[in-house]
mmCIF file with all atom_site columns, C-alpha atoms in Angstrom:
data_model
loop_
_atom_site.group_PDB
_atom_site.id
_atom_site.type_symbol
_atom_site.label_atom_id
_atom_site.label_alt_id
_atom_site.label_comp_id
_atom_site.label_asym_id
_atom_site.label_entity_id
_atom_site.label_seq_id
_atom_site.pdbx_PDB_ins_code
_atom_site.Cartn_x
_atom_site.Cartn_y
_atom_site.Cartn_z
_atom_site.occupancy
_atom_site.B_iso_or_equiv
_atom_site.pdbx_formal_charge
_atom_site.auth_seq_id
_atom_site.auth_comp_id
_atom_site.auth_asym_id
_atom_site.auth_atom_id
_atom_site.pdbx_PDB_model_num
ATOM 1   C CA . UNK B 1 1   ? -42.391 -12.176 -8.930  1.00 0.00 ? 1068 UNK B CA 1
ATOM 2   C CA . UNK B 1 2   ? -39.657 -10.617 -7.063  1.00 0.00 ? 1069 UNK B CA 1
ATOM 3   C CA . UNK B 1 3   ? -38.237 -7.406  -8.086  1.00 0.00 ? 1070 UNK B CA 1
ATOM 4   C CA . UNK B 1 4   ? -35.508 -5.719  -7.204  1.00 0.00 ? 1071 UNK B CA 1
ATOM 5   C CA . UNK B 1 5   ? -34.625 -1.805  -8.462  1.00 0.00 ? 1072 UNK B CA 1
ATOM 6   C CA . UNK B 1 6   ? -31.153 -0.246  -7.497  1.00 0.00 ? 1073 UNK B CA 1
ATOM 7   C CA . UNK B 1 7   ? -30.225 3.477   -7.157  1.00 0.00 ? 1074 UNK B CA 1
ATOM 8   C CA . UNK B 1 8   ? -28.129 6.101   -5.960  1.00 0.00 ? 1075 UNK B CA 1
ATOM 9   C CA . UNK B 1 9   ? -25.145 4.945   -7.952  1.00 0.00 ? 1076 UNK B CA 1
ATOM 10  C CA . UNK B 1 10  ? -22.919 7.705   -9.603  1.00 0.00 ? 1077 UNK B CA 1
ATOM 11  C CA . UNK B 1 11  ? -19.100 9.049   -9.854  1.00 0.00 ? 1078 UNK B CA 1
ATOM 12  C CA . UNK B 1 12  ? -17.438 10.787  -6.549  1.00 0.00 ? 1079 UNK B CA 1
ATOM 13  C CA . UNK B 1 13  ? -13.459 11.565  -5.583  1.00 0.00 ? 1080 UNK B CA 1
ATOM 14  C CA . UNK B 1 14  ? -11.568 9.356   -3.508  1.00 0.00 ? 1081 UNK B CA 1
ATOM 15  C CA . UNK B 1 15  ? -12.695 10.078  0.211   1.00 0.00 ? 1082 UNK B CA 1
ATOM 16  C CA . UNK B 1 16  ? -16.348 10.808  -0.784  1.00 0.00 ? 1083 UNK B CA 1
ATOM 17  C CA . UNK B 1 17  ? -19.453 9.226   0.029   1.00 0.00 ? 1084 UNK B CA 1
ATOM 18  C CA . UNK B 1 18  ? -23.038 7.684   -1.771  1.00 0.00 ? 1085 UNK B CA 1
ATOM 19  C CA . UNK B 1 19  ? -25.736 6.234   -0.726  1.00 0.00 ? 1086 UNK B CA 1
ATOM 20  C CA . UNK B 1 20  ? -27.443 3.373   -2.779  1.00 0.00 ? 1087 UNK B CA 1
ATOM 21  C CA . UNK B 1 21  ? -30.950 2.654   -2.183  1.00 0.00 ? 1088 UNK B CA 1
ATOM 22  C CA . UNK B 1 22  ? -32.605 -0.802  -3.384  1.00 0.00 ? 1089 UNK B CA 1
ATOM 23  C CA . UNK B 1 23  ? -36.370 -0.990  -3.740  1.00 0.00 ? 1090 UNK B CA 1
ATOM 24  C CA . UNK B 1 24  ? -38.021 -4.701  -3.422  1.00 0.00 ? 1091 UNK B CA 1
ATOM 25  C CA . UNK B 1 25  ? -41.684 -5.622  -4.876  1.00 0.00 ? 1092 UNK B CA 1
ATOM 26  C CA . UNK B 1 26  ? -43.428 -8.770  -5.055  1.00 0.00 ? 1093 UNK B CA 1
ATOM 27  C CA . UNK B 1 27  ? -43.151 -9.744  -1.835  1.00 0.00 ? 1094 UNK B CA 1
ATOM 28  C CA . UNK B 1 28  ? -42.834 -8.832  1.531   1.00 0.00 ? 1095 UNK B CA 1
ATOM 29  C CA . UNK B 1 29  ? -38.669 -8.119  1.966   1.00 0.00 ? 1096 UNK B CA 1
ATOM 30  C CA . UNK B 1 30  ? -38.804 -8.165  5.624   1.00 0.00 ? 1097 UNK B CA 1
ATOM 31  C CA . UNK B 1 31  ? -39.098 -11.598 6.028   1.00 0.00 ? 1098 UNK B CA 1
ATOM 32  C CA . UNK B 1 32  ? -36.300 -12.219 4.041   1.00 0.00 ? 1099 UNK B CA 1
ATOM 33  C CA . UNK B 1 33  ? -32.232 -11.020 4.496   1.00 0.00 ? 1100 UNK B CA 1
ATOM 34  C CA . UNK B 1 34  ? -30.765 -8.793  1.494   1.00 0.00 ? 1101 UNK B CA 1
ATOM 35  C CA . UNK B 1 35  ? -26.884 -7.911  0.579   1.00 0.00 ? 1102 UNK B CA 1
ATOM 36  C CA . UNK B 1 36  ? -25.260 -5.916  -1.776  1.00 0.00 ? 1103 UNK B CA 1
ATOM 37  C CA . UNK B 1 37  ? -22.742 -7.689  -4.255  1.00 0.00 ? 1104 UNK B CA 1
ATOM 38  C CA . UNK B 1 38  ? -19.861 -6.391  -6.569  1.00 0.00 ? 1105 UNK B CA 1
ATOM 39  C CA . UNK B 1 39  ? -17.709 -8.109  -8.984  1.00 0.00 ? 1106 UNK B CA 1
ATOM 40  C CA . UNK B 1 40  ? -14.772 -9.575  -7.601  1.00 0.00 ? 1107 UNK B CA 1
ATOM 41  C CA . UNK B 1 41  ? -11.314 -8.037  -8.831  1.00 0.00 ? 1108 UNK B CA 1
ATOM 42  C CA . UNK B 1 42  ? -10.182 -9.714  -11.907 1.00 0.00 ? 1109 UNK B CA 1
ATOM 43  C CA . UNK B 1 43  ? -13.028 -12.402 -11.690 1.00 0.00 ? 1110 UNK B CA 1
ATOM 44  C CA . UNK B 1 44  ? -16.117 -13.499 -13.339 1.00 0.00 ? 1111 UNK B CA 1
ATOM 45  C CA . UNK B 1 45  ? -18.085 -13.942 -10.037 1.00 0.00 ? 1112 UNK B CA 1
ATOM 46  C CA . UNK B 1 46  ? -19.264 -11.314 -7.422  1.00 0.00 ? 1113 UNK B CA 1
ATOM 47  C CA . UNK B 1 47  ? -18.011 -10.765 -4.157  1.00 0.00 ? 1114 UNK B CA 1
ATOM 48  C CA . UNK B 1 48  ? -19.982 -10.430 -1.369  1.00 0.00 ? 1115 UNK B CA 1
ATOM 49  C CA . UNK B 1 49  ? -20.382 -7.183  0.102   1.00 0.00 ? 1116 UNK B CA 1
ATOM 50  C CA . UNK B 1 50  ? -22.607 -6.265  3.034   1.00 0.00 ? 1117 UNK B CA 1
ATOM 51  C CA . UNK B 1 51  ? -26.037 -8.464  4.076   1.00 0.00 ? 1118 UNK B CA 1
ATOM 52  C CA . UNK B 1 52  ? -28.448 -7.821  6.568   1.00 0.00 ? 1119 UNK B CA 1
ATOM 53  C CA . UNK B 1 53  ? -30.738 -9.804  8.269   1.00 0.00 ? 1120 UNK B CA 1
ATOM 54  C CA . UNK B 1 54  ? -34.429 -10.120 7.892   1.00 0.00 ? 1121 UNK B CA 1
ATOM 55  C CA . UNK B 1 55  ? -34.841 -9.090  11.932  1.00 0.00 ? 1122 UNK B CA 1
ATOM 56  C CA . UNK B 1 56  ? -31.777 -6.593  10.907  1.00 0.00 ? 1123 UNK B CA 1
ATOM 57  C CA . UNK B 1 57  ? -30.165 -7.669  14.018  1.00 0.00 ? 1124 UNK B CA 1
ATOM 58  C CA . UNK B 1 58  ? -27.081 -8.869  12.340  1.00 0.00 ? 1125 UNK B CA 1
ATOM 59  C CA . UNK B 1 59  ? -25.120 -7.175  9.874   1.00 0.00 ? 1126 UNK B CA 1
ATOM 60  C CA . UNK B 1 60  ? -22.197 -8.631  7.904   1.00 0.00 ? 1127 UNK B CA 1
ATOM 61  C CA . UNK B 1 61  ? -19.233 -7.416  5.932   1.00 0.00 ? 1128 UNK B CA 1
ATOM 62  C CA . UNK B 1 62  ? -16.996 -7.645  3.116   1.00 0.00 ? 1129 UNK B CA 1
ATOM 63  C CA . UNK B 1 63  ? -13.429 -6.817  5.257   1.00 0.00 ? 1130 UNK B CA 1
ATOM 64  C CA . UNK B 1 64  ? -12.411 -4.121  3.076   1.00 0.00 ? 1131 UNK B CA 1
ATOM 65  C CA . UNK B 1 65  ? -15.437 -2.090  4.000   1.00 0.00 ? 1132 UNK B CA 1
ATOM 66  C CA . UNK B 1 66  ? -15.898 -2.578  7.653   1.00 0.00 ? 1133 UNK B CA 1
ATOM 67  C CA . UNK B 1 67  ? -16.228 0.695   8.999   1.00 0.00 ? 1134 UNK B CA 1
ATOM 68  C CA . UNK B 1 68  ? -16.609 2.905   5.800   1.00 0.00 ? 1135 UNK B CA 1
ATOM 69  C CA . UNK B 1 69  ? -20.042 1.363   4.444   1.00 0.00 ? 1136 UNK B CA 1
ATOM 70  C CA . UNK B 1 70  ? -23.503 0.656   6.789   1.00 0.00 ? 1137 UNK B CA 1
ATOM 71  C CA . UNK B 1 71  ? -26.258 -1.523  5.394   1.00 0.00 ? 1138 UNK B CA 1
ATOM 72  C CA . UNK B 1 72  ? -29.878 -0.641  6.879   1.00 0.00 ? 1139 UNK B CA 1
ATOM 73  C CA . UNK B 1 73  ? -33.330 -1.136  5.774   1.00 0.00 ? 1140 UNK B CA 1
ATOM 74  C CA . UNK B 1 74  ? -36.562 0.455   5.994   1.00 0.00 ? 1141 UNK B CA 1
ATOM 75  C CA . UNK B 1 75  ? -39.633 -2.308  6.488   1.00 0.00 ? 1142 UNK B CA 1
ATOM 76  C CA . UNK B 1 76  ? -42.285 0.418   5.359   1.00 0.00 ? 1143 UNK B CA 1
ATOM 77  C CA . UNK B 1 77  ? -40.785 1.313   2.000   1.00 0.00 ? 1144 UNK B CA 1
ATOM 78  C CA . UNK B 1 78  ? -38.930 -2.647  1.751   1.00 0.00 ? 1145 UNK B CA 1
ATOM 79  C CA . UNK B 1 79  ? -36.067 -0.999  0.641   1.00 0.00 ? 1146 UNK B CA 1
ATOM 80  C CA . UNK B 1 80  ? -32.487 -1.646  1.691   1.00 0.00 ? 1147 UNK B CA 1
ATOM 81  C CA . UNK B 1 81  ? -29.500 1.148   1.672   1.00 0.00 ? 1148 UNK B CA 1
ATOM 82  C CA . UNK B 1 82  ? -25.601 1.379   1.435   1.00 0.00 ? 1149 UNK B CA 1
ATOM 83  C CA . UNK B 1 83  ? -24.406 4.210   3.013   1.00 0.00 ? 1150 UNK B CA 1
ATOM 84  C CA . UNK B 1 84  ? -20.858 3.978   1.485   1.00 0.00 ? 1151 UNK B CA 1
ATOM 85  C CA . UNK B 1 85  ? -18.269 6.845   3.463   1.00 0.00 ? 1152 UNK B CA 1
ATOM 86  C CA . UNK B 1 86  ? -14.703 6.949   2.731   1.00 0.00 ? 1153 UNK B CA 1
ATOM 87  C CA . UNK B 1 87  ? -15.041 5.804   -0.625  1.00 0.00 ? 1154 UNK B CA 1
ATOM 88  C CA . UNK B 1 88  ? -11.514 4.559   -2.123  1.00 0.00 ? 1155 UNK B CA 1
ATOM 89  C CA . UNK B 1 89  ? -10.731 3.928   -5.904  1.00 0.00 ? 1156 UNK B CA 1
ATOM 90  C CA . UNK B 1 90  ? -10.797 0.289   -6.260  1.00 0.00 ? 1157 UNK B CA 1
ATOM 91  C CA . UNK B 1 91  ? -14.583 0.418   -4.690  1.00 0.00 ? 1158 UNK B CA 1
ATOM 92  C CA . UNK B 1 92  ? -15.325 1.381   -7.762  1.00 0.00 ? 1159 UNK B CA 1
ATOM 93  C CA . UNK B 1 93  ? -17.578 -1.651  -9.655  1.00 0.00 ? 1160 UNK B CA 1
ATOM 94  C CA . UNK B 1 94  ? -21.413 -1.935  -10.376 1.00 0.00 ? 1161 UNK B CA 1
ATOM 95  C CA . UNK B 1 95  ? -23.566 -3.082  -6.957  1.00 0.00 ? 1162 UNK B CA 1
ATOM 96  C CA . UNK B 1 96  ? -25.743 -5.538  -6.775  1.00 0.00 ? 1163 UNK B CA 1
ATOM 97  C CA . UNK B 1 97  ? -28.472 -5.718  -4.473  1.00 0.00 ? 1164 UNK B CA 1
ATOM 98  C CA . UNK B 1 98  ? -29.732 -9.655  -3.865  1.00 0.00 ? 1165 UNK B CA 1
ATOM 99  C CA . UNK B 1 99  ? -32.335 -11.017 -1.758  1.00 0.00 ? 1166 UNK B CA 1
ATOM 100 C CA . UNK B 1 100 ? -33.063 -14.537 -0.358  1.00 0.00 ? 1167 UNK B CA 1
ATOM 101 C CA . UNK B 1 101 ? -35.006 -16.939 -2.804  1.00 0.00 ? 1168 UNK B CA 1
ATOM 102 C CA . UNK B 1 102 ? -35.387 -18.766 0.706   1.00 0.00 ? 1169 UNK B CA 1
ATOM 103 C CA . UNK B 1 103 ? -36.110 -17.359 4.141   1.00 0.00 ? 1170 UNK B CA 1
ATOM 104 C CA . UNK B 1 104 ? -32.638 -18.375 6.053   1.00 0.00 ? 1171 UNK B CA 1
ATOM 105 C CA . UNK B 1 105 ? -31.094 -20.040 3.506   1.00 0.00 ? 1172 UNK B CA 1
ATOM 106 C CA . UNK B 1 106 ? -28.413 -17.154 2.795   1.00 0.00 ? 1173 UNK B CA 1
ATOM 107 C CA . UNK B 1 107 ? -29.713 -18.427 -1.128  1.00 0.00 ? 1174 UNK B CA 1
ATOM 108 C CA . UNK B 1 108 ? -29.492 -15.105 -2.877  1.00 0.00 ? 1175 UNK B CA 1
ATOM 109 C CA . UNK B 1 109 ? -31.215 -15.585 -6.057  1.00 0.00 ? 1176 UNK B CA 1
ATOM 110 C CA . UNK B 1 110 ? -32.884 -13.012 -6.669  1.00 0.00 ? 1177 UNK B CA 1
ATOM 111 C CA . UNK B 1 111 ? -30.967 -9.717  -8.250  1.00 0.00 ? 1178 UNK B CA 1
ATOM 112 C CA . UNK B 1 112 ? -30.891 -6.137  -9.378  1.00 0.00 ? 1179 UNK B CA 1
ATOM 113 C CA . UNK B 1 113 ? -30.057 -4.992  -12.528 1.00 0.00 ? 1180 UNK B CA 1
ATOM 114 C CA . UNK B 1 114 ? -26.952 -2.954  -10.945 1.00 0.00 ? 1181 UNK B CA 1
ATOM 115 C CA . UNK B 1 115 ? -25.655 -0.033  -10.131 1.00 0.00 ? 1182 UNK B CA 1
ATOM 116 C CA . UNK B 1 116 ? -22.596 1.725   -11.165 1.00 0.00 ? 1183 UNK B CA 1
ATOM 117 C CA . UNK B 1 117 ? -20.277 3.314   -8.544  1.00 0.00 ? 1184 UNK B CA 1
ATOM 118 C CA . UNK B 1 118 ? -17.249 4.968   -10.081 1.00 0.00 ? 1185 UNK B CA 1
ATOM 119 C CA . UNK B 1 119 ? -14.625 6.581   -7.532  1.00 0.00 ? 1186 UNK B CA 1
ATOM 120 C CA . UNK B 1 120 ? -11.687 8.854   -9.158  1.00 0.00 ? 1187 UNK B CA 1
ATOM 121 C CA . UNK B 1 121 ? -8.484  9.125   -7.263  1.00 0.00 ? 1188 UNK B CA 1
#
């Protein structure tokens, strides 16, 4: 069974930085592409945030973040990271880290149990 443990979450000032960390078991992650989700403002659903690839070749983004977060992973430890820089108030929300159920299928059904981020202005 797939599991999937977030960290690195906490409480910073506007303009600071975190770095959340997402450790994978039960299989082998690298075969499979991984993202980090938030809630959506005022909705039910989350909003994508960042995904890499299983290759990481290709990287994808959330527009509000382009250029103040980096997703990377690490194939030896199967662990994904958000480097978030530049972190603004309404970042703030509880991450999600999600991996493919399917290989190439951008199918993200598996989760993390979440991790909050809270930025103070």
């Amino acid at each position: 069974q797939v599991q999937l443990v977030e960290s690195g979450g906490g409480r910073v000032q506007a303009g600071g930085s975190l770095r959340l960390s997402c450790a994978a078991s039960g299989r082998t992650s690298s075969s499979y592409a991984m993202g980090w989700f938030r809630p959506a403002p005022g909705k039910e659903e989350r909003e994508f945030v960042a995904a890499i690839s299983r290759s990481a070749g290709s990287t994808y983004w959330l527009d509000s973040v382009k250029g103040r977060f980096t997703i990377s992973r690490d194939y030896v430890k199967n662990t994904i990271y958000l480097q978030m820089n530049s972190l603004k108030p309404e970042d703030t929300a509880i991450y999600y880290c999600a991996a493919e159920r399917v290989a190439g299928t951008s199918d993200y059904g598996y989760w993390g149990q979440g991790t909050q981020v809270t930025v103070s202005s």
